[in-house]
């Protein structure tokens, strides 16, 4: 196994030889073997151990064992203690998920603060199979069936090609000591049930189960790569980036096969879980939306709009005083105000207003229901909601619309239309130019 590991490092992970590595060591046989293999391969590494305080004195014993192992191998060791149960309860997640989140968050912080290049974990082939079965039972997309990635975000898993029995046999042959986690014998956790009850039956049916599974995963990954290549070809015709997020062309999407899988591949990283609702949006009424924790997918006529959740800026407002030539507004731009001799060319980003009609300070705020204005070039007033409808504004466009007001009167729907009440006349002597950049 030692020779195979060294060859694996040379062929698949040559960058580990010159890197500064952080090894996640629990004290179990897998991570102990990884530590010894890295030591024998003369890799530059330190050890990191998490004490999750879930098994009382046993957890403290694991920590002492790992510290002694680091001393034996003459490498640096970092330890951290967590209140895992409290974290799980606070975040309303399982204890196992809490331990995972705490572990990887600490590894990332440690790597950043001490400048480690990579973090190595001791996941092996059996872990990979168990993860596959967990995802299969819970329900998953194609990615969940490809198992544990051998590397992701500077986290490397060099023991994935090895089975649990190979690792344990190697440890016994070398007379390595390790710690047994008593919770592994409990059927409280799904992974343990799969390991103790399901996998043995599968291995009885197929003694070469892990080899067959590895080949199946390889085929699945190749199929997924093919799907991703297909998505890459469609992407430029299907998706457009705009200032609020992304838009997906529904009409084009409906012309290509496998629309549901395409949508899944496009949106899988944005946290959506109600995928049937996502697919139904293609035929829904304008304004319908599906939410994830971080994003919204909105049906807008012939497009699906993907945006982040709108910030709560509805009650925010800013003042523009006469003495101020320049005011920066977060999320909008910079206002420039200056006095000019005569009116120039107006545009969406620049208007001209008679100073005597303005009452300072001017107010910049988000539009709200019931707002109305007198559109320049038109007779009579108009509700902003009707203006948005006529101009075919999408929901994100409406949410990001700001207005410039003189007391209660709208002077300018910023970036769109000026109010006729504040039009410049020939008799006006003092004219202000107001622009946003």
Coordinates of N, CA, C and O in Angstrom, one line a residue, residues 283-364:
X283 N -44.2 27.5 -17.9 CA -45.5 27.7 -18.4 C -46.4 28.5 -17.4 O -47.6 28.5 -17.6
X284 N -45.8 29.1 -16.4 CA -46.6 29.9 -15.4 C -46.9 31.3 -15.9 O -46.4 31.7 -16.9
X285 N -47.7 32.0 -15.1 CA -48.0 33.4 -15.4 C -46.9 34.2 -15.0 O -46.1 33.9 -14.1
X286 N -46.8 35.4 -15.7 CA -45.7 36.4 -15.4 C -45.9 36.8 -13.9 O -47.0 37.1 -13.5
X287 N -44.7 36.9 -13.2 CA -44.7 37.3 -11.8 C -44.6 36.1 -10.9 O -44.2 36.3 -9.7
X288 N -44.9 34.9 -11.3 CA -44.7 33.7 -10.5 C -43.2 33.5 -10.2 O -42.4 33.8 -11.0
X289 N -42.9 33.0 -9.0 CA -41.5 32.8 -8.6 C -41.3 31.6 -7.7 O -42.3 31.2 -7.1
X290 N -40.1 31.1 -7.7 CA -39.7 30.0 -6.8 C -38.5 30.6 -6.0 O -37.6 31.2 -6.6
X291 N -38.4 30.3 -4.7 CA -37.4 30.8 -3.9 C -36.4 29.7 -3.4 O -36.9 28.6 -3.1
X292 N -35.2 30.1 -3.3 CA -34.2 29.3 -2.5 C -33.8 30.1 -1.3 O -34.3 31.3 -1.2
X293 N -32.9 29.7 -0.5 CA -32.4 30.5 0.6 C -31.7 31.8 0.2 O -31.7 32.8 0.9
X294 N -31.1 31.7 -1.0 CA -30.3 32.9 -1.5 C -30.8 33.6 -2.7 O -30.5 34.7 -3.0
X295 N -31.6 32.9 -3.5 CA -32.0 33.4 -4.8 C -33.5 33.2 -5.1 O -34.2 32.5 -4.4
X296 N -33.9 34.0 -6.2 CA -35.3 33.9 -6.7 C -35.2 33.6 -8.2 O -34.4 34.1 -8.9
X297 N -36.2 32.7 -8.6 CA -36.3 32.5 -10.1 C -37.7 33.0 -10.4 O -38.7 32.5 -9.9
X298 N -37.8 34.0 -11.3 CA -39.1 34.7 -11.6 C -39.5 34.5 -13.0 O -38.6 34.6 -13.9
X299 N -40.7 34.2 -13.3 CA -41.2 34.1 -14.6 C -41.5 35.5 -15.1 O -42.3 36.2 -14.5
X300 N -40.9 35.9 -16.2 CA -41.2 37.3 -16.7 C -41.4 37.2 -18.2 O -40.4 37.1 -19.0
X301 N -42.7 37.0 -18.6 CA -43.0 36.9 -20.1 C -42.3 35.7 -20.7 O -42.6 34.6 -20.5
X302 N -41.3 36.0 -21.5 CA -40.6 35.0 -22.3 C -39.3 34.6 -21.6 O -38.4 33.9 -22.3
X303 N -39.0 35.0 -20.4 CA -37.8 34.7 -19.7 C -38.0 34.2 -18.3 O -39.0 34.5 -17.7
X304 N -37.0 33.5 -17.8 CA -36.9 33.2 -16.4 C -35.7 34.1 -15.8 O -34.6 34.1 -16.4
X305 N -36.0 34.9 -14.8 CA -35.0 35.8 -14.3 C -34.5 35.2 -12.9 O -35.3 34.9 -12.0
X306 N -33.2 35.1 -12.8 CA -32.5 34.6 -11.6 C -31.9 35.8 -10.9 O -31.0 36.4 -11.5
X307 N -32.3 36.1 -9.7 CA -31.7 37.2 -9.0 C -31.5 36.7 -7.5 O -32.0 35.8 -7.1
X308 N -30.6 37.5 -6.9 CA -30.4 37.3 -5.4 C -31.7 37.9 -4.7 O -32.4 38.7 -5.3
X309 N -31.9 37.4 -3.5 CA -33.0 38.0 -2.7 C -32.8 39.5 -2.6 O -31.7 40.0 -2.3
X310 N -33.9 40.2 -2.9 CA -33.8 41.7 -2.9 C -33.5 42.2 -1.4 O -34.1 41.8 -0.5
X311 N -32.6 43.1 -1.4 CA -32.3 43.7 -0.1 C -33.4 44.6 0.4 O -34.2 45.1 -0.4
X312 N -33.6 44.6 1.7 CA -34.7 45.4 2.3 C -34.3 46.9 2.3 O -33.9 47.5 3.3
X313 N -34.4 47.5 1.1 CA -34.1 48.9 0.9 C -35.3 49.8 0.7 O -35.2 51.0 0.4
X314 N -36.5 49.2 0.9 CA -37.7 49.9 0.6 C -37.9 51.2 1.4 O -38.5 52.2 0.9
X315 N -37.4 51.2 2.7 CA -37.6 52.4 3.5 C -36.4 53.3 3.5 O -36.5 54.3 4.2
X316 N -35.4 53.0 2.8 CA -34.2 53.8 2.8 C -34.4 55.0 2.0 O -35.1 54.9 0.9
X317 N -33.9 56.2 2.4 CA -33.9 57.3 1.5 C -32.7 58.2 1.8 O -32.1 58.1 2.8
X318 N -32.3 59.0 0.8 CA -31.2 59.8 0.9 C -31.5 61.3 0.5 O -32.5 61.5 -0.3
X319 N -30.8 62.2 1.1 CA -31.1 63.6 0.8 C -30.0 64.2 -0.1 O -28.8 63.8 -0.1
X320 N -30.5 65.1 -1.0 CA -29.6 65.8 -1.9 C -29.7 67.3 -1.6 O -30.7 67.9 -2.0
X321 N -28.7 67.9 -1.0 CA -28.8 69.3 -0.6 C -28.3 70.2 -1.7 O -27.5 69.8 -2.6
X322 N -28.7 71.4 -1.7 CA -28.3 72.4 -2.8 C -26.9 72.6 -2.8 O -26.2 72.8 -3.9
X323 N -26.2 72.6 -1.7 CA -24.8 72.9 -1.6 C -23.9 71.8 -2.0 O -22.7 71.9 -2.2
X324 N -24.5 70.6 -2.2 CA -23.7 69.4 -2.5 C -23.6 69.3 -4.0 O -24.7 69.2 -4.7
X325 N -22.4 69.2 -4.5 CA -22.2 69.0 -6.0 C -22.2 67.5 -6.3 O -22.5 67.2 -7.5
X326 N -21.8 66.7 -5.4 CA -21.7 65.3 -5.7 C -22.1 64.5 -4.5 O -21.7 64.7 -3.3
X327 N -23.0 63.5 -4.7 CA -23.5 62.6 -3.6 C -23.4 61.2 -4.1 O -24.0 60.9 -5.2
X328 N -22.8 60.3 -3.4 CA -22.7 58.9 -3.7 C -23.8 58.1 -3.0 O -24.0 58.2 -1.8
X329 N -24.6 57.4 -3.8 CA -25.7 56.6 -3.3 C -25.4 55.1 -3.4 O -25.2 54.6 -4.5
X330 N -25.3 54.4 -2.3 CA -25.0 52.9 -2.4 C -25.9 52.1 -3.3 O -27.1 52.3 -3.2
X331 N -25.4 51.3 -4.1 CA -26.2 50.5 -5.0 C -26.8 51.2 -6.2 O -27.5 50.5 -7.0
X332 N -26.6 52.5 -6.3 CA -27.2 53.2 -7.4 C -26.2 53.9 -8.3 O -26.2 53.8 -9.5
X333 N -25.3 54.7 -7.7 CA -24.3 55.5 -8.4 C -24.0 56.8 -7.7 O -24.3 57.0 -6.5
X334 N -23.5 57.7 -8.5 CA -23.1 59.0 -8.0 C -23.9 60.1 -8.6 O -24.0 60.2 -9.9
X335 N -24.5 61.0 -7.8 CA -25.3 62.1 -8.3 C -24.4 63.3 -8.5 O -23.6 63.7 -7.5
X336 N -24.5 64.0 -9.6 CA -23.8 65.2 -9.9 C -24.8 66.3 -10.1 O -25.7 66.1 -10.9
X337 N -24.7 67.4 -9.4 CA -25.6 68.6 -9.6 C -24.8 69.8 -9.8 O -23.9 70.2 -9.0
X338 N -25.1 70.6 -10.9 CA -24.4 71.8 -11.2 C -25.4 72.8 -11.8 O -26.3 72.4 -12.5
X339 N -25.1 74.1 -11.7 CA -25.8 75.1 -12.3 C -25.3 75.4 -13.7 O -24.1 75.5 -13.9
X340 N -26.2 75.5 -14.7 CA -25.7 75.7 -16.1 C -26.5 76.9 -16.7 O -27.5 77.4 -16.2
X341 N -25.9 77.5 -17.7 CA -26.5 78.7 -18.3 C -27.7 78.4 -19.2 O -28.6 79.2 -19.3
X342 N -27.6 77.2 -19.8 CA -28.8 76.8 -20.7 C -28.9 75.3 -20.7 O -28.0 74.6 -20.3
X343 N -30.1 74.9 -21.1 CA -30.4 73.5 -21.1 C -29.7 72.8 -22.2 O -29.6 73.3 -23.4
X344 N -29.1 71.6 -21.9 CA -28.5 70.8 -22.9 C -29.3 69.6 -23.3 O -30.5 69.6 -23.1
X345 N -28.6 68.6 -23.8 CA -29.3 67.4 -24.3 C -29.7 66.5 -23.1 O -28.8 66.1 -22.3
X346 N -31.0 66.2 -22.9 CA -31.4 65.3 -21.8 C -31.1 63.8 -22.2 O -31.0 63.5 -23.4
X347 N -31.1 62.9 -21.3 CA -30.9 61.5 -21.5 C -31.5 60.7 -20.3 O -32.0 61.3 -19.4
X348 N -31.3 59.4 -20.4 CA -31.8 58.6 -19.2 C -31.1 58.9 -18.0 O -31.6 58.7 -16.9
X349 N -29.8 59.3 -18.1 CA -29.0 59.6 -16.9 C -28.8 61.0 -16.6 O -28.0 61.4 -15.7
X350 N -29.5 61.9 -17.3 CA -29.2 63.3 -17.1 C -30.5 64.2 -17.4 O -31.1 64.0 -18.4
X351 N -30.9 65.0 -16.4 CA -32.1 65.9 -16.6 C -31.7 67.3 -16.3 O -30.7 67.6 -15.6
X352 N -32.6 68.3 -16.8 CA -32.4 69.7 -16.5 C -33.7 70.2 -15.8 O -34.8 69.9 -16.2
X353 N -33.5 71.0 -14.7 CA -34.6 71.4 -13.9 C -34.5 72.8 -13.5 O -33.4 73.2 -13.1
X354 N -35.6 73.6 -13.5 CA -35.5 75.0 -13.0 C -35.3 75.0 -11.5 O -36.1 74.3 -10.8
X355 N -34.3 75.7 -11.0 CA -34.0 75.7 -9.6 C -35.2 76.2 -8.7 O -35.5 75.7 -7.7
X356 N -35.9 77.2 -9.2 CA -37.0 77.9 -8.4 C -38.2 76.9 -8.2 O -39.0 77.1 -7.2
X357 N -38.3 75.8 -8.9 CA -39.4 74.9 -8.7 C -39.0 73.8 -7.7 O -39.9 73.0 -7.3
X358 N -37.7 73.7 -7.3 CA -37.3 72.7 -6.4 C -37.3 73.2 -4.9 O -36.9 74.3 -4.6
X359 N -37.7 72.3 -4.0 CA -37.6 72.6 -2.6 C -36.6 71.7 -1.9 O -36.8 70.5 -1.9
X360 N -35.5 72.2 -1.5 CA -34.4 71.4 -0.9 C -34.6 71.1 0.5 O -35.2 72.0 1.2
X361 N -34.1 70.0 1.1 CA -33.3 69.0 0.3 C -34.2 68.1 -0.5 O -35.3 67.8 -0.1
X362 N -33.7 67.7 -1.7 CA -34.4 66.8 -2.5 C -34.2 65.4 -1.9 O -33.3 65.1 -1.1
X363 N -35.2 64.5 -2.2 CA -35.2 63.2 -1.6 C -35.0 62.1 -2.7 O -35.7 62.2 -3.7
X364 N -34.2 61.1 -2.4 CA -34.0 60.0 -3.3 C -34.5 58.8 -2.5 O -34.0 58.4 -1.4

